[in-house]
PDB file of C-alpha atoms in Angstrom:
ATOM      1  CA  MET A   1      93.066 126.112 119.703  1.00 55.00           C
ATOM      2  CA  ALA A   2      95.186 127.675 116.904  1.00 78.00           C
ATOM      3  CA  LYS A   3      93.896 127.410 113.268  1.00 82.00           C
ATOM      4  CA  ALA A   4      95.764 125.547 110.609  1.00 86.00           C
ATOM      5  CA  ASN A   5      98.049 128.431 108.981  1.00 89.00           C
ATOM      6  CA  ARG A   6      96.410 127.427 105.458  1.00 91.00           C
ATOM      7  CA  ASP A   7      92.907 127.788 106.918  1.00 93.00           C
ATOM      8  CA  VAL A   8      93.616 131.231 108.040  1.00 95.00           C
ATOM      9  CA  TYR A   9      95.253 132.318 104.939  1.00 96.00           C
ATOM     10  CA  GLY A  10      92.143 131.181 102.908  1.00 96.00           C
ATOM     11  CA  GLU A  11      89.595 132.987 104.995  1.00 96.00           C
ATOM     12  CA  CYS A  12      91.856 136.099 104.863  1.00 96.00           C
ATOM     13  CA  LEU A  13      92.009 136.267 101.093  1.00 96.00           C
ATOM     14  CA  ALA A  14      88.057 135.707 101.077  1.00 96.00           C
ATOM     15  CA  LYS A  15      87.603 138.410 103.644  1.00 96.00           C
ATOM     16  CA  TYR A  16      89.842 141.213 102.077  1.00 97.00           C
ATOM     17  CA  GLY A  17      88.708 140.212  98.720  1.00 94.00           C
ATOM     18  CA  GLU A  18      85.374 141.928  99.400  1.00 94.00           C
ATOM     19  CA  SER A  19      86.689 145.519  99.832  1.00 94.00           C
ATOM     20  CA  ASN A  20      89.529 145.326  97.299  1.00 96.00           C
ATOM     21  CA  LYS A  21      88.191 144.165  93.777  1.00 96.00           C
ATOM     22  CA  ASN A  22      91.731 144.497  92.230  1.00 98.00           C
ATOM     23  CA  ILE A  23      92.768 141.216  93.892  1.00 98.00           C
ATOM     24  CA  VAL A  24      92.806 138.089  91.707  1.00 98.00           C
ATOM     25  CA  VAL A  25      93.545 134.717  92.679  1.00 98.00           C
ATOM     26  CA  LEU A  26      95.388 131.899  90.974  1.00 98.00           C
ATOM     27  CA  ASP A  27      95.789 128.592  91.545  1.00 97.00           C
ATOM     28  CA  ALA A  28      97.495 125.266  90.129  1.00 97.00           C
ATOM     29  CA  ASP A  29      94.808 122.841  90.614  1.00 96.00           C
ATOM     30  CA  VAL A  30      95.368 122.586  94.481  1.00 95.00           C
ATOM     31  CA  SER A  31      92.977 124.880  95.660  1.00 95.00           C
ATOM     32  CA  SER A  32      91.325 122.799  98.311  1.00 94.00           C
ATOM     33  CA  SER A  33      94.746 122.414  99.867  1.00 95.00           C
ATOM     34  CA  THR A  34      95.825 125.760  99.457  1.00 95.00           C
ATOM     35  CA  LYS A  35      92.584 127.094 100.503  1.00 95.00           C
ATOM     36  CA  SER A  36      92.531 129.573  97.799  1.00 96.00           C
ATOM     37  CA  GLY A  37      89.238 128.074  96.950  1.00 96.00           C
ATOM     38  CA  LEU A  38      87.410 129.943  99.789  1.00 97.00           C
ATOM     39  CA  PHE A  39      88.296 133.038  97.840  1.00 96.00           C
ATOM     40  CA  GLY A  40      87.041 131.280  94.418  1.00 97.00           C
ATOM     41  CA  ALA A  41      83.911 130.105  96.090  1.00 97.00           C
ATOM     42  CA  LYS A  42      83.042 133.656  96.799  1.00 97.00           C
ATOM     43  CA  TYR A  43      84.319 135.685  93.710  1.00 97.00           C
ATOM     44  CA  PRO A  44      84.527 133.034  90.816  1.00 97.00           C
ATOM     45  CA  GLU A  45      84.991 135.783  88.274  1.00 97.00           C
ATOM     46  CA  ARG A  46      88.180 136.658  90.029  1.00 98.00           C
ATOM     47  CA  PHE A  47      89.525 133.117  90.419  1.00 98.00           C
ATOM     48  CA  PHE A  48      91.496 131.150  87.936  1.00 98.00           C
ATOM     49  CA  ASN A  49      92.457 127.525  88.144  1.00 97.00           C
ATOM     50  CA  VAL A  50      95.240 127.123  85.745  1.00 96.00           C
ATOM     51  CA  GLY A  51      95.637 123.269  86.089  1.00 95.00           C
ATOM     52  CA  ILE A  52      99.210 121.819  86.681  1.00 94.00           C
ATOM     53  CA  ALA A  53     100.696 124.559  85.047  1.00 95.00           C
ATOM     54  CA  GLU A  54     102.675 126.424  87.459  1.00 96.00           C
ATOM     55  CA  ALA A  55     104.848 128.460  85.197  1.00 96.00           C
ATOM     56  CA  ASN A  56     101.971 129.302  83.230  1.00 97.00           C
ATOM     57  CA  MET A  57     100.108 130.715  86.048  1.00 97.00           C
ATOM     58  CA  VAL A  58     102.860 132.966  87.233  1.00 97.00           C
ATOM     59  CA  GLY A  59     102.937 134.308  83.319  1.00 97.00           C
ATOM     60  CA  ILE A  60      99.328 134.870  83.679  1.00 98.00           C
ATOM     61  CA  ALA A  61      99.573 136.492  86.714  1.00 98.00           C
ATOM     62  CA  ALA A  62     102.232 138.845  85.547  1.00 98.00           C
ATOM     63  CA  GLY A  63      99.953 140.154  82.417  1.00 98.00           C
ATOM     64  CA  MET A  64      97.216 140.841  85.261  1.00 98.00           C
ATOM     65  CA  ALA A  65      99.534 142.864  87.399  1.00 98.00           C
ATOM     66  CA  THR A  66     100.348 145.204  84.329  1.00 98.00           C
ATOM     67  CA  VAL A  67      97.034 146.215  84.378  1.00 97.00           C
ATOM     68  CA  GLY A  68      96.841 147.148  87.919  1.00 97.00           C
ATOM     69  CA  LYS A  69      95.173 143.880  89.457  1.00 98.00           C
ATOM     70  CA  ILE A  70      96.983 142.394  92.598  1.00 98.00           C
ATOM     71  CA  PRO A  71      97.666 138.648  91.709  1.00 98.00           C
ATOM     72  CA  PHE A  72      97.935 136.055  94.465  1.00 98.00           C
ATOM     73  CA  VAL A  73      99.569 132.849  92.902  1.00 98.00           C
ATOM     74  CA  ASN A  74      99.019 129.629  94.902  1.00 98.00           C
ATOM     75  CA  THR A  75     100.623 125.966  94.950  1.00 97.00           C
ATOM     76  CA  PHE A  76     102.840 124.055  96.998  1.00 97.00           C
ATOM     77  CA  ALA A  77     106.042 125.903  98.185  1.00 97.00           C
ATOM     78  CA  VAL A  78     108.446 123.421  96.364  1.00 96.00           C
ATOM     79  CA  PHE A  79     106.794 123.981  93.039  1.00 96.00           C
ATOM     80  CA  LEU A  80     106.296 127.598  93.200  1.00 96.00           C
ATOM     81  CA  SER A  81     110.079 128.116  93.889  1.00 97.00           C
ATOM     82  CA  SER A  82     111.085 125.588  91.217  1.00 96.00           C
ATOM     83  CA  ILE A  83     108.841 125.398  88.456  1.00 96.00           C
ATOM     84  CA  GLY A  84     107.457 128.760  89.209  1.00 96.00           C
ATOM     85  CA  LEU A  85     111.063 130.469  89.581  1.00 97.00           C
ATOM     86  CA  ILE A  86     111.834 131.431  85.996  1.00 95.00           C
ATOM     87  CA  GLY A  87     108.519 133.811  86.191  1.00 97.00           C
ATOM     88  CA  ALA A  88     109.439 134.889  89.695  1.00 97.00           C
ATOM     89  CA  ARG A  89     112.936 135.830  88.405  1.00 97.00           C
ATOM     90  CA  ALA A  90     111.758 137.564  85.145  1.00 97.00           C
ATOM     91  CA  PHE A  91     108.418 139.299  86.012  1.00 97.00           C
ATOM     92  CA  GLY A  92     108.739 139.688  89.955  1.00 97.00           C
ATOM     93  CA  SER A  93     112.439 140.224  90.473  1.00 97.00           C
ATOM     94  CA  TYR A  94     113.759 141.561  87.062  1.00 97.00           C
ATOM     95  CA  SER A  95     110.620 143.753  86.131  1.00 97.00           C
ATOM     96  CA  GLY A  96     109.234 144.236  89.653  1.00 97.00           C
ATOM     97  CA  LEU A  97     105.667 143.347  88.875  1.00 98.00           C
ATOM     98  CA  ASN A  98     103.355 143.070  91.768  1.00 98.00           C
ATOM     99  CA  VAL A  99     102.938 139.586  92.197  1.00 98.00           C
ATOM    100  CA  LYS A 100     102.176 137.525  95.449  1.00 98.00           C
ATOM    101  CA  PHE A 101     103.793 134.172  95.491  1.00 98.00           C
ATOM    102  CA  MET A 102     101.937 132.257  98.217  1.00 98.00           C
ATOM    103  CA  GLY A 103     103.963 128.891  98.836  1.00 97.00           C
ATOM    104  CA  ALA A 104     101.828 126.455 100.418  1.00 96.00           C
ATOM    105  CA  TYR A 105     102.956 123.414 102.595  1.00 95.00           C
ATOM    106  CA  GLY A 106     106.285 124.868 103.351  1.00 95.00           C
ATOM    107  CA  GLY A 107     108.851 122.701 105.143  1.00 96.00           C
ATOM    108  CA  LEU A 108     107.998 119.377 105.912  1.00 96.00           C
ATOM    109  CA  SER A 109     104.165 119.863 106.483  1.00 94.00           C
ATOM    110  CA  ASP A 110     103.101 118.051 103.415  1.00 92.00           C
ATOM    111  CA  ALA A 111     104.233 115.102 105.568  1.00 90.00           C
ATOM    112  CA  PHE A 112     102.589 112.209 103.519  1.00 90.00           C
ATOM    113  CA  ASP A 113     103.007 113.018 100.025  1.00 88.00           C
ATOM    114  CA  GLY A 114     106.612 112.487  99.892  1.00 84.00           C
ATOM    115  CA  PRO A 115     110.008 113.875  99.650  1.00 88.00           C
ATOM    116  CA  SER A 116     109.440 115.437  96.194  1.00 91.00           C
ATOM    117  CA  HIS A 117     106.572 117.718  98.151  1.00 94.00           C
ATOM    118  CA  HIS A 118     108.793 118.552 100.983  1.00 95.00           C
ATOM    119  CA  SER A 119     110.194 122.370 100.539  1.00 95.00           C
ATOM    120  CA  LEU A 120     113.690 122.904 102.438  1.00 97.00           C
ATOM    121  CA  GLU A 121     115.293 125.096 100.149  1.00 97.00           C
ATOM    122  CA  ASP A 122     112.616 127.806  99.006  1.00 98.00           C
ATOM    123  CA  ILE A 123     113.550 130.450 101.289  1.00 98.00           C
ATOM    124  CA  ALA A 124     117.266 130.317 100.304  1.00 98.00           C
ATOM    125  CA  ILE A 125     115.877 130.520  96.518  1.00 98.00           C
ATOM    126  CA  MET A 126     113.432 133.396  96.938  1.00 98.00           C
ATOM    127  CA  ARG A 127     115.494 135.558  98.924  1.00 97.00           C
ATOM    128  CA  ALA A 128     118.299 135.394  96.376  1.00 98.00           C
ATOM    129  CA  LEU A 129     116.081 137.267  93.938  1.00 98.00           C
ATOM    130  CA  PRO A 130     116.748 140.980  93.834  1.00 98.00           C
ATOM    131  CA  ASN A 131     113.719 142.994  94.650  1.00 97.00           C
ATOM    132  CA  PHE A 132     111.662 140.182  96.426  1.00 98.00           C
ATOM    133  CA  GLN A 133     110.296 140.485  99.884  1.00 98.00           C
ATOM    134  CA  VAL A 134     110.074 137.217 101.914  1.00 98.00           C
ATOM    135  CA  PHE A 135     107.795 136.329 104.706  1.00 98.00           C
ATOM    136  CA  VAL A 136     107.428 133.486 106.916  1.00 98.00           C
ATOM    137  CA  PRO A 137     104.258 133.844 109.522  1.00 97.00           C
ATOM    138  CA  ALA A 138     104.442 132.459 112.716  1.00 96.00           C
ATOM    139  CA  ASP A 139     100.949 131.838 113.678  1.00 96.00           C
ATOM    140  CA  GLU A 140      97.132 133.210 112.767  1.00 96.00           C
ATOM    141  CA  TYR A 141      97.789 136.781 113.511  1.00 96.00           C
ATOM    142  CA  GLU A 142     100.868 137.160 111.655  1.00 97.00           C
ATOM    143  CA  THR A 143      99.346 135.477 108.824  1.00 97.00           C
ATOM    144  CA  ASP A 144      96.523 137.898 108.631  1.00 97.00           C
ATOM    145  CA  TRP A 145      99.059 140.749 108.613  1.00 98.00           C
ATOM    146  CA  VAL A 146     101.019 139.213 105.723  1.00 98.00           C
ATOM    147  CA  VAL A 147      98.045 138.941 103.547  1.00 98.00           C
ATOM    148  CA  ARG A 148      96.985 142.358 104.484  1.00 97.00           C
ATOM    149  CA  ASN A 149     100.442 143.836 103.873  1.00 98.00           C
ATOM    150  CA  ALA A 150     100.684 141.882 100.413  1.00 98.00           C
ATOM    151  CA  ILE A 151      97.470 143.622  99.555  1.00 98.00           C
ATOM    152  CA  GLU A 152      98.660 147.336 100.259  1.00 97.00           C
ATOM    153  CA  VAL A 153     102.161 147.122  99.365  1.00 98.00           C
ATOM    154  CA  LYS A 154     103.190 147.158  95.674  1.00 98.00           C
ATOM    155  CA  ASN A 155     106.193 144.861  95.836  1.00 98.00           C
ATOM    156  CA  PRO A 156     106.821 141.291  94.555  1.00 98.00           C
ATOM    157  CA  MET A 157     106.474 138.951  97.409  1.00 98.00           C
ATOM    158  CA  TYR A 158     107.194 135.392  98.676  1.00 98.00           C
ATOM    159  CA  ILE A 159     105.059 134.280 101.272  1.00 98.00           C
ATOM    160  CA  ARG A 160     105.538 130.838 102.838  1.00 97.00           C
ATOM    161  CA  LEU A 161     102.673 128.995 104.591  1.00 96.00           C
ATOM    162  CA  SER A 162     102.338 125.696 106.364  1.00 93.00           C
ATOM    163  CA  ARG A 163      99.504 123.037 106.136  1.00 91.00           C
ATOM    164  CA  ASP A 164      99.169 122.837 109.842  1.00 89.00           C
ATOM    165  CA  ALA A 165      98.512 125.089 113.056  1.00 88.00           C
ATOM    166  CA  MET A 166     101.140 126.590 114.874  1.00 91.00           C
ATOM    167  CA  LYS A 167     101.662 127.685 118.556  1.00 93.00           C
ATOM    168  CA  THR A 168     100.074 131.384 118.929  1.00 95.00           C
ATOM    169  CA  VAL A 169     102.813 133.658 119.974  1.00 95.00           C
ATOM    170  CA  HIS A 170     101.113 137.140 119.002  1.00 96.00           C
ATOM    171  CA  ASN A 171      97.792 138.823 119.830  1.00 95.00           C
ATOM    172  CA  GLU A 172      95.481 141.276 118.026  1.00 94.00           C
ATOM    173  CA  ASN A 173      97.435 143.999 119.643  1.00 96.00           C
ATOM    174  CA  THR A 174     100.898 142.852 118.152  1.00 97.00           C
ATOM    175  CA  LYS A 175     102.509 145.485 115.733  1.00 97.00           C
ATOM    176  CA  PHE A 176     104.089 144.305 112.718  1.00 98.00           C
ATOM    177  CA  GLU A 177     106.420 146.051 110.072  1.00 98.00           C
ATOM    178  CA  THR A 178     108.377 144.998 107.237  1.00 98.00           C
ATOM    179  CA  GLY A 179     111.967 144.434 107.921  1.00 98.00           C
ATOM    180  CA  LYS A 180     111.520 144.216 111.754  1.00 98.00           C
ATOM    181  CA  GLY A 181     111.825 141.119 113.943  1.00 98.00           C
ATOM    182  CA  ILE A 182     109.725 140.896 117.128  1.00 98.00           C
ATOM    183  CA  VAL A 183     111.130 139.966 120.291  1.00 98.00           C
ATOM    184  CA  VAL A 184     108.277 137.506 121.681  1.00 98.00           C
ATOM    185  CA  ARG A 185     110.162 136.442 124.787  1.00 97.00           C
ATOM    186  CA  GLU A 186     113.260 138.245 126.516  1.00 98.00           C
ATOM    187  CA  GLY A 187     116.420 136.595 127.883  1.00 98.00           C
ATOM    188  CA  THR A 188     120.054 137.464 128.582  1.00 98.00           C
ATOM    189  CA  ASP A 189     121.867 134.130 127.959  1.00 98.00           C
ATOM    190  CA  CYS A 190     121.275 133.391 124.440  1.00 98.00           C
ATOM    191  CA  THR A 191     119.078 134.582 121.511  1.00 98.00           C
ATOM    192  CA  VAL A 192     117.030 132.147 119.191  1.00 98.00           C
ATOM    193  CA  ILE A 193     116.155 133.896 115.945  1.00 98.00           C
ATOM    194  CA  ALA A 194     113.245 131.801 114.201  1.00 98.00           C
ATOM    195  CA  CYS A 195     110.478 132.083 111.543  1.00 98.00           C
ATOM    196  CA  GLY A 196     107.206 130.083 110.908  1.00 97.00           C
ATOM    197  CA  LEU A 197     106.714 127.041 113.206  1.00 96.00           C
ATOM    198  CA  MET A 198     109.972 127.160 114.794  1.00 98.00           C
ATOM    199  CA  VAL A 199     109.098 130.506 116.852  1.00 98.00           C
ATOM    200  CA  GLY A 200     106.683 128.445 118.774  1.00 97.00           C
ATOM    201  CA  GLN A 201     109.184 125.510 119.207  1.00 98.00           C
ATOM    202  CA  ALA A 202     111.795 128.113 120.590  1.00 98.00           C
ATOM    203  CA  VAL A 203     109.303 129.594 123.000  1.00 98.00           C
ATOM    204  CA  ASP A 204     108.831 125.903 124.330  1.00 98.00           C
ATOM    205  CA  ALA A 205     112.550 125.522 124.428  1.00 98.00           C
ATOM    206  CA  ALA A 206     113.004 128.866 126.337  1.00 98.00           C
ATOM    207  CA  GLU A 207     110.329 127.564 128.607  1.00 98.00           C
ATOM    208  CA  GLU A 208     112.158 124.360 129.364  1.00 97.00           C
ATOM    209  CA  LEU A 209     115.657 125.960 129.622  1.00 98.00           C
ATOM    210  CA  ALA A 210     114.196 128.604 132.172  1.00 98.00           C
ATOM    211  CA  LYS A 211     113.554 125.634 134.568  1.00 97.00           C
ATOM    212  CA  LYS A 212     117.652 125.154 134.430  1.00 96.00           C
ATOM    213  CA  GLY A 213     118.169 128.811 134.925  1.00 97.00           C
ATOM    214  CA  ILE A 214     118.942 129.647 131.497  1.00 98.00           C
ATOM    215  CA  SER A 215     117.490 133.058 130.113  1.00 98.00           C
ATOM    216  CA  VAL A 216     116.695 132.842 126.572  1.00 98.00           C
ATOM    217  CA  ARG A 217     115.448 135.439 124.263  1.00 98.00           C
ATOM    218  CA  VAL A 218     113.361 134.583 121.646  1.00 98.00           C
ATOM    219  CA  VAL A 219     112.938 136.663 118.241  1.00 98.00           C
ATOM    220  CA  ASP A 220     110.420 135.865 115.387  1.00 98.00           C
ATOM    221  CA  MET A 221     112.014 137.276 112.354  1.00 98.00           C
ATOM    222  CA  PHE A 222     109.095 136.607 110.135  1.00 98.00           C
ATOM    223  CA  CYS A 223     110.613 139.005 107.684  1.00 98.00           C
ATOM    224  CA  ILE A 224     113.692 137.130 106.220  1.00 98.00           C
ATOM    225  CA  LYS A 225     114.072 139.868 103.477  1.00 98.00           C
ATOM    226  CA  PRO A 226     114.703 142.647 104.221  1.00 98.00           C
ATOM    227  CA  ILE A 227     115.999 141.430 107.580  1.00 98.00           C
ATOM    228  CA  ASP A 228     116.301 143.245 110.729  1.00 98.00           C
ATOM    229  CA  ARG A 229     119.894 143.754 110.861  1.00 98.00           C
ATOM    230  CA  GLU A 230     119.631 146.198 113.739  1.00 98.00           C
ATOM    231  CA  LEU A 231     117.948 143.608 116.116  1.00 98.00           C
ATOM    232  CA  ILE A 232     120.277 140.978 114.930  1.00 98.00           C
ATOM    233  CA  VAL A 233     123.267 142.910 116.018  1.00 98.00           C
ATOM    234  CA  LYS A 234     121.765 144.141 119.251  1.00 98.00           C
ATOM    235  CA  CYS A 235     120.899 140.489 120.260  1.00 98.00           C
ATOM    236  CA  ALA A 236     124.281 139.434 119.456  1.00 98.00           C
ATOM    237  CA  LYS A 237     125.850 142.267 121.683  1.00 97.00           C
ATOM    238  CA  GLU A 238     123.298 141.610 124.460  1.00 98.00           C
ATOM    239  CA  THR A 239     123.377 137.904 124.728  1.00 98.00           C
ATOM    240  CA  GLY A 240     126.560 136.840 122.875  1.00 97.00           C
ATOM    241  CA  ALA A 241     125.374 133.701 121.603  1.00 98.00           C
ATOM    242  CA  ILE A 242     122.842 133.253 118.835  1.00 98.00           C
ATOM    243  CA  VAL A 243     120.818 130.191 117.432  1.00 98.00           C
ATOM    244  CA  SER A 244     119.099 130.409 114.303  1.00 98.00           C
ATOM    245  CA  ALA A 245     115.776 127.955 113.834  1.00 98.00           C
ATOM    246  CA  GLU A 246     113.823 127.246 110.759  1.00 98.00           C
ATOM    247  CA  GLU A 247     112.129 124.339 109.004  1.00 98.00           C
ATOM    248  CA  HIS A 248     114.330 124.653 106.008  1.00 98.00           C
ATOM    249  CA  SER A 249     117.660 123.397 105.050  1.00 98.00           C
ATOM    250  CA  ILE A 250     120.518 124.880 107.229  1.00 98.00           C
ATOM    251  CA  ILE A 251     122.088 126.148 104.034  1.00 97.00           C
ATOM    252  CA  GLY A 252     120.859 129.787 102.466  1.00 97.00           C
ATOM    253  CA  GLY A 253     117.843 130.190 104.771  1.00 98.00           C
ATOM    254  CA  LEU A 254     117.131 132.324 107.871  1.00 98.00           C
ATOM    255  CA  GLY A 255     120.431 130.900 109.462  1.00 98.00           C
ATOM    256  CA  GLY A 256     122.523 132.047 106.391  1.00 98.00           C
ATOM    257  CA  ALA A 257     120.809 135.412 106.346  1.00 98.00           C
ATOM    258  CA  VAL A 258     121.639 135.888 110.302  1.00 98.00           C
ATOM    259  CA  ALA A 259     125.556 134.772 109.529  1.00 98.00           C
ATOM    260  CA  GLU A 260     125.641 137.012 106.910  1.00 98.00           C
ATOM    261  CA  VAL A 261     124.536 139.947 109.059  1.00 98.00           C
ATOM    262  CA  LEU A 262     127.051 139.081 111.857  1.00 98.00           C
ATOM    263  CA  THR A 263     129.918 138.657 109.736  1.00 97.00           C
ATOM    264  CA  SER A 264     129.272 142.069 107.730  1.00 97.00           C
ATOM    265  CA  GLU A 265     128.677 143.814 110.917  1.00 95.00           C
ATOM    266  CA  GLY A 266     131.808 142.655 112.657  1.00 95.00           C
ATOM    267  CA  HIS A 267     130.410 140.262 114.965  1.00 94.00           C
ATOM    268  CA  GLY A 268     131.569 137.016 113.404  1.00 90.00           C
ATOM    269  CA  GLY A 269     132.847 135.866 116.630  1.00 94.00           C
ATOM    270  CA  VAL A 270     129.673 135.485 118.379  1.00 97.00           C
ATOM    271  CA  PRO A 271     128.700 131.726 118.487  1.00 97.00           C
ATOM    272  CA  GLN A 272     125.856 130.761 116.376  1.00 98.00           C
ATOM    273  CA  GLU A 273     124.231 127.388 116.212  1.00 98.00           C
ATOM    274  CA  PHE A 274     121.977 126.416 113.238  1.00 98.00           C
ATOM    275  CA  VAL A 275     118.710 124.311 114.059  1.00 98.00           C
ATOM    276  CA  GLY A 276     117.230 123.218 110.565  1.00 98.00           C
ATOM    277  CA  VAL A 277     117.154 120.221 108.012  1.00 98.00           C
ATOM    278  CA  GLN A 278     121.158 119.094 107.740  1.00 95.00           C
ATOM    279  CA  ASP A 279     121.545 119.509 104.155  1.00 95.00           C
ATOM    280  CA  ARG A 280     119.499 116.296 103.010  1.00 95.00           C
ATOM    281  CA  HIS A 281     116.224 115.219 101.882  1.00 94.00           C
ATOM    282  CA  ALA A 282     113.407 113.967 104.151  1.00 93.00           C
ATOM    283  CA  GLU A 283     111.072 111.224 104.133  1.00 94.00           C
ATOM    284  CA  CYS A 284     107.211 111.108 104.511  1.00 93.00           C
ATOM    285  CA  GLY A 285     105.406 110.430 107.705  1.00 94.00           C
ATOM    286  CA  PRO A 286     103.429 111.623 110.583  1.00 95.00           C
ATOM    287  CA  TYR A 287     104.319 115.606 110.816  1.00 94.00           C
ATOM    288  CA  GLN A 288     105.282 115.799 114.393  1.00 95.00           C
ATOM    289  CA  GLU A 289     107.540 112.503 113.994  1.00 96.00           C
ATOM    290  CA  LEU A 290     109.289 114.007 110.976  1.00 96.00           C
ATOM    291  CA  LEU A 291     109.962 117.571 113.063  1.00 97.00           C
ATOM    292  CA  LYS A 292     111.696 115.146 115.671  1.00 97.00           C
ATOM    293  CA  LYS A 293     113.255 112.935 113.316  1.00 97.00           C
ATOM    294  CA  TYR A 294     114.824 115.937 111.393  1.00 97.00           C
ATOM    295  CA  GLY A 295     115.749 118.162 114.630  1.00 97.00           C
ATOM    296  CA  LEU A 296     112.951 120.676 114.218  1.00 97.00           C
ATOM    297  CA  ASP A 297     111.589 120.197 117.534  1.00 97.00           C
ATOM    298  CA  ALA A 298     111.895 122.131 120.974  1.00 98.00           C
ATOM    299  CA  ALA A 299     114.500 119.655 122.100  1.00 98.00           C
ATOM    300  CA  ALA A 300     116.622 120.394 119.222  1.00 98.00           C
ATOM    301  CA  VAL A 301     116.373 124.020 120.069  1.00 98.00           C
ATOM    302  CA  VAL A 302     117.569 123.276 123.699  1.00 98.00           C
ATOM    303  CA  ARG A 303     120.329 121.417 122.459  1.00 98.00           C
ATOM    304  CA  ALA A 304     121.392 124.047 120.195  1.00 98.00           C
ATOM    305  CA  VAL A 305     121.074 126.803 122.945  1.00 98.00           C
ATOM    306  CA  GLU A 306     123.233 124.987 125.265  1.00 98.00           C
ATOM    307  CA  LYS A 307     126.001 124.433 122.676  1.00 98.00           C
ATOM    308  CA  ALA A 308     126.127 128.080 121.839  1.00 98.00           C
ATOM    309  CA  ILE A 309     126.234 129.083 125.486  1.00 97.00           C
ATOM    310  CA  ALA A 310     129.006 126.626 125.885  1.00 96.00           C
ATOM    311  CA  ARG A 311     131.032 127.923 123.089  1.00 95.00           C
ATOM    312  CA  LYS A 312     130.245 131.404 124.385  1.00 90.00           C
ATOM    313  CA  GLY A 313     132.058 130.334 127.786  1.00 76.00           C
ATOM    314  CA  ALA A 314     134.800 128.756 126.209  1.00 74.00           C
ATOM    315  CA  LYS A 315     135.889 131.961 124.429  1.00 65.00           C
TER     316      LYS A 315
END
C-alpha cells in the first residue's frame, strides 16, 4: 500500500536532516498537515513555526539562505503561490536564493477545507518565475528523490505535494533527472504526458484502453520546468497524438507547457487533448468524488485519448 505523499515527504526531511546540518525548515502553523513537524520533533533548533504569516516566512528563509542554510518553507500550495509569491519572485526568482518552496495539499487534495484551499493554478504561477525549477512527484520514490535533489542542488525550487497516497509507478531502481521525463509505459497510438496523481490515473487508463486494442504510452513529466522538450517531440513524432493530464487548471500548467513545446518545435499540428480542471473553482467533498466530478480520473483520460486518436485519424 502506497504511503500518503505528505508522510513520505515528512519522513524524508527528517531522514536527510540528520546528515546535513544546513537544512532548516519553516512552517506557517500547519506542520501537522504538511508533516514538516516530523523534522521539528527531531531537530527543534532548526525548525521555525512562524505562524500564519506566509510572506514573512519566505523573507526569513531568504535571510537564512544568504548565510548558507538550505531552507524548506512549508504551507498549503495555494497560500505559498499567492501570499508567498512576492517573496518567491523577489528572493527566489530575482535574487536566486536557494529556497525550497514546498507546496502541500496540491490540486483538490485538501478536499474538505473548501474552494479557498484548493490549488489549481500554482503550477502556472510558479513556472512563470525565471530561474525557478518546478517539480510534481508522482509517487513515494519520486518524492524521496525530489527532497534529496532539493538538498543537493543550489537553485530555487517549487515542489508540489499532495495530501493523499498516489499509485506507485516507480521503484528503487528508477533513475530521476532534472529536465527529463520518464516513460512508465510504452505505446504507439497516443501519448499521455502526466504529472503527480494523474500519472497513476494515466496508467490505469492505458490498461483499460489496451483491452480495446489501443496502445497508449504514458510519460511521467514530474519536472515541469525545465521540461523535457526532446521527449515531448519524440512522443509527438512516434505516436501522433498527445494528451496532457494534470490535477490543475487546463490553463498554464503542464498542458500549456507541452503545447508551447509542440508549437515552437513545429509540431503544432499534432492533436493535443487537455485533462484538467476546466477553468473553474471546485467545491469541497470526498476527494475521489471530486476527482471524478472535475474530470481528473482514469475515465477522463480514456475519453481524452479516444478523442485525440479520432482527431489524428481525421487529419
